[in-house]
Amino acid sequence: MSELFEENETDANVEDNKRVRRRARPTSPSAHVQVTPIPDPQDFPAPILTEPIDLEPEGHGCCGYLFITLAFLFYLILFPLTVWFSFTVIQSYERGIVLRLGKLRKQNGSPILGSGIQFLLPFVDKMMKVDMRTVTVNIPPQDVLTRDSVTVGVDAIVYMRVIHPAQALLCVQNWSVSAEMLAVSLLRTVIGNYRLGELLSYREQIDAKLKKQLDEATVAWGINVSRMLV
């Protein structure tokens, strides 16, 4: 009887050990992998800026036209001297606008002046020029906190150019500095919505999102963003 009891006890211990091993069996590694969906660019819209100001020239009024007439008479009286102050040169890569008594002046139906020699009426006209070439802005490394609370240093390069000279000169005080500061803000916001492992996997998507949002935000300034690389 004792041998039978010991044999039953041994069988019970074996069954218990099997149950313990089954409970302790490691699960498949794929069972713990959490697939993170790719963030949609529409989830983080670009900041809304104010509408561009009205760039249509207006009349000068009676006093304004009187002052323009006096300036023209003064120009004729001192013609040999005033001629040296009446012309300016716009380079091929530049465009210009003229403010006459502080208001935008149209020439040949357009307020934008092309390259070449342009006439200015002294004491009345003020020329403003803008470079139309592509500008490269190098954003220094920024300490950004990712979605999984990891601090990383991220830098970027932005390629942009002026496409509407009047808006770039009149709608913002310094379009290049303003666009650079806006790019830094967008860089922090967008990178902060990704995890550390996603920054390399979704790099092209991040570049496209940053470019799209920065381009939409600067369109009121007459700026076109061609590329933004992180």
Coordinates of C-alpha atoms in Angstrom, one line a residue:
M1 CA 0.0 0.0 0.0
S2 CA 2.8 2.4 0.8
E3 CA 4.4 1.8 -2.5
L4 CA 1.1 2.5 -4.3
F5 CA 0.7 5.7 -2.3
E6 CA 4.2 6.8 -3.1
E7 CA 3.6 6.1 -6.8
N8 CA 0.4 8.1 -6.9
E9 CA 2.1 11.0 -5.1
T10 CA 5.0 10.9 -7.6
D11 CA 2.5 11.1 -10.5
A12 CA 0.7 14.0 -8.9
N13 CA 4.0 15.9 -8.5
V14 CA 4.8 15.3 -12.2
E15 CA 1.5 16.7 -13.2
D16 CA 2.0 19.8 -11.0
N17 CA 5.4 20.4 -12.5
K18 CA 3.9 20.2 -16.0
R19 CA 1.3 22.7 -15.1
V20 CA 3.9 25.1 -13.7
R21 CA 6.1 24.7 -16.9
R22 CA 3.1 25.4 -19.1
R23 CA 2.2 28.5 -17.1
A24 CA 5.9 29.7 -17.1
R25 CA 6.3 29.1 -20.9
P26 CA 7.4 32.3 -22.5
T27 CA 5.1 33.8 -25.0
S28 CA 6.0 34.6 -28.6
P29 CA 8.0 37.9 -28.9
S30 CA 5.5 39.1 -31.5
A31 CA 2.8 39.1 -29.0
H32 CA 4.3 42.1 -27.1
V33 CA 5.1 44.1 -30.2
Q34 CA 2.8 47.2 -30.4
V35 CA 2.3 48.6 -33.8
T36 CA 2.2 52.3 -33.7
P37 CA 0.1 53.9 -36.5
I38 CA 1.7 56.5 -38.7
P39 CA 0.5 59.9 -37.6
D40 CA -1.6 61.7 -40.1
P41 CA -0.3 65.1 -41.2
Q42 CA -3.9 66.5 -40.9
D43 CA -3.8 65.8 -37.2
F44 CA -1.4 68.7 -36.6
P45 CA -2.5 71.6 -38.8
A46 CA -0.2 74.6 -39.4
P47 CA -0.8 77.7 -37.3
I48 CA -3.3 80.1 -38.7
L49 CA -1.9 83.5 -39.6
T50 CA -3.6 86.7 -40.4
E51 CA -4.9 87.5 -43.8
P52 CA -2.6 89.5 -46.1
I53 CA -3.1 93.2 -46.2
D54 CA -4.7 95.0 -49.1
L55 CA -1.9 95.7 -51.6
E56 CA -4.0 97.8 -54.0
P57 CA -2.8 101.4 -54.3
E58 CA -5.1 104.2 -53.3
G59 CA -5.4 107.8 -54.2
H60 CA -3.3 110.5 -52.5
G61 CA -6.0 113.1 -52.0
C62 CA -5.7 116.8 -52.7
C63 CA -2.8 117.4 -50.4
G64 CA -0.9 114.4 -51.7
Y65 CA -1.3 115.4 -55.3
L66 CA -0.3 119.0 -54.5
F67 CA 2.9 117.8 -52.8
I68 CA 3.7 115.6 -55.8
T69 CA 3.2 118.6 -58.1
L70 CA 5.5 120.7 -56.0
A71 CA 8.1 117.9 -55.9
F72 CA 8.0 117.6 -59.7
L73 CA 8.4 121.4 -60.1
F74 CA 11.4 121.3 -57.7
Y75 CA 12.8 118.5 -59.8
L76 CA 12.6 120.5 -63.0
I77 CA 14.1 123.6 -61.4
L78 CA 17.1 121.7 -60.1
F79 CA 17.2 119.3 -63.0
P80 CA 21.0 119.0 -63.5
L81 CA 21.4 118.1 -59.8
T82 CA 18.3 116.0 -59.1
V83 CA 18.9 113.7 -62.1
W84 CA 21.6 112.0 -60.0
F85 CA 19.0 111.1 -57.4
S86 CA 16.2 110.1 -59.8
F87 CA 17.3 106.7 -61.1
T88 CA 18.1 103.4 -59.5
V89 CA 19.1 100.0 -60.9
I90 CA 17.3 96.7 -60.1
Q91 CA 19.4 93.6 -60.7
S92 CA 18.2 90.6 -62.7
Y93 CA 17.7 88.6 -59.6
E94 CA 15.8 91.4 -57.8
R95 CA 12.3 92.9 -58.0
G96 CA 11.2 96.2 -56.5
I97 CA 8.2 98.2 -55.4
V98 CA 7.9 101.9 -55.1
L99 CA 6.0 103.7 -52.3
R100 CA 4.8 107.1 -53.3
L101 CA 4.0 109.1 -50.2
G102 CA 3.8 105.8 -48.4
K103 CA 1.4 104.2 -50.8
L104 CA 2.1 101.5 -53.3
R105 CA 2.7 102.9 -56.8
K106 CA 1.6 101.0 -59.9
Q107 CA 3.6 101.2 -63.1
N108 CA 2.2 99.7 -66.4
G109 CA -0.6 98.2 -64.4
S110 CA 1.6 96.3 -61.9
P111 CA 3.2 97.4 -58.6
I112 CA 6.2 95.1 -59.2
L113 CA 9.2 96.6 -61.0
G114 CA 11.4 94.4 -63.0
S115 CA 15.2 94.6 -63.6
G116 CA 16.8 97.6 -65.2
I117 CA 16.9 101.3 -64.6
Q118 CA 13.9 102.8 -62.8
F119 CA 12.9 106.4 -62.4
L120 CA 12.1 107.8 -58.9
L121 CA 10.7 111.2 -58.1
P122 CA 12.9 112.7 -55.4
F123 CA 11.3 113.4 -52.0
V124 CA 8.2 111.5 -53.0
D125 CA 9.2 108.0 -54.1
K126 CA 10.9 105.3 -52.0
M127 CA 12.2 102.2 -53.6
M128 CA 12.2 98.8 -51.8
K129 CA 14.0 95.8 -53.3
V130 CA 13.7 92.1 -52.6
D131 CA 16.0 89.3 -53.6
M132 CA 14.1 86.6 -55.6
R133 CA 16.8 83.9 -55.3
T134 CA 16.4 80.8 -53.2
V135 CA 17.5 81.3 -49.6
T136 CA 19.0 78.5 -47.5
V137 CA 18.2 78.7 -43.8
N138 CA 20.2 76.4 -41.5
I139 CA 18.3 75.7 -38.3
P140 CA 20.8 74.9 -35.5
P141 CA 20.1 71.7 -33.4
Q142 CA 17.1 72.0 -31.2
D143 CA 16.5 70.0 -28.0
V144 CA 13.1 68.4 -28.6
L145 CA 11.1 66.1 -26.3
T146 CA 9.7 63.2 -28.2
R147 CA 6.4 61.5 -27.6
D148 CA 8.1 58.8 -25.5
S149 CA 9.8 61.4 -23.3
V150 CA 13.2 61.2 -24.8
T151 CA 15.2 64.4 -25.5
V152 CA 16.9 64.5 -28.9
G153 CA 18.8 67.1 -30.8
V154 CA 17.2 67.9 -34.2
D155 CA 18.4 70.3 -36.8
A156 CA 17.0 71.2 -40.2
I157 CA 17.7 73.0 -43.5
V158 CA 15.0 75.0 -45.2
Y159 CA 15.0 76.2 -48.9
M160 CA 12.6 79.0 -49.6
R161 CA 12.2 82.0 -51.9
V162 CA 10.0 85.0 -52.5
I163 CA 7.3 84.7 -55.1
H164 CA 5.3 87.8 -54.3
P165 CA 7.6 90.7 -53.7
A166 CA 4.9 93.2 -52.5
Q167 CA 3.6 90.8 -49.8
A168 CA 7.1 89.9 -48.7
L169 CA 8.0 93.6 -48.2
L170 CA 4.7 94.9 -46.8
C171 CA 3.1 92.0 -45.0
V172 CA 6.0 91.1 -42.7
Q173 CA 8.9 93.2 -41.3
N174 CA 11.6 90.7 -42.0
W175 CA 10.4 87.7 -43.9
S176 CA 13.6 85.6 -43.6
V177 CA 13.9 85.9 -39.9
S178 CA 10.1 85.4 -39.4
A179 CA 10.1 82.3 -41.5
E180 CA 13.1 80.9 -39.7
M181 CA 11.5 81.4 -36.3
L182 CA 8.3 79.8 -37.5
A183 CA 10.3 76.8 -38.9
V184 CA 11.9 76.3 -35.4
S185 CA 8.5 76.3 -33.8
L186 CA 7.0 73.8 -36.3
L187 CA 10.1 71.6 -35.9
R188 CA 9.6 71.3 -32.2
T189 CA 5.8 70.7 -32.5
V190 CA 6.0 68.0 -35.2
I191 CA 9.0 66.1 -33.8
G192 CA 7.3 66.1 -30.4
N193 CA 4.5 64.0 -31.8
Y194 CA 6.7 61.1 -32.8
R195 CA 8.5 58.4 -30.8
L196 CA 12.3 58.1 -30.9
G197 CA 12.2 55.0 -33.1
E198 CA 9.8 56.6 -35.6
L199 CA 12.1 59.6 -36.3
L200 CA 14.3 57.5 -38.6
S201 CA 11.5 55.3 -40.0
Y202 CA 9.2 58.2 -41.0
R203 CA 11.9 60.7 -41.9
E204 CA 10.5 61.4 -45.4
Q205 CA 7.0 61.8 -44.0
I206 CA 8.3 64.2 -41.4
D207 CA 10.1 66.3 -44.0
A208 CA 7.0 66.4 -46.2
K209 CA 4.8 67.4 -43.2
L210 CA 7.1 70.2 -42.1
K211 CA 7.5 71.5 -45.6
K212 CA 3.7 71.5 -46.1
Q213 CA 2.9 73.3 -42.9
L214 CA 5.6 75.9 -43.3
D215 CA 4.6 76.6 -46.8
E216 CA 1.0 77.1 -45.8
A217 CA 1.9 79.3 -42.9
T218 CA 4.2 81.6 -45.0
V219 CA 1.9 81.9 -48.1
A220 CA 0.5 85.2 -46.7
W221 CA 4.0 86.6 -46.7
G222 CA 4.6 85.8 -50.4
I223 CA 7.1 83.0 -49.5
N224 CA 7.3 79.6 -51.2
V225 CA 9.0 76.8 -49.3
S226 CA 10.5 74.3 -51.7
R227 CA 12.1 71.9 -49.3
M228 CA 12.7 71.3 -45.6
L229 CA 15.0 68.5 -44.6
V230 CA 15.5 67.3 -41.0

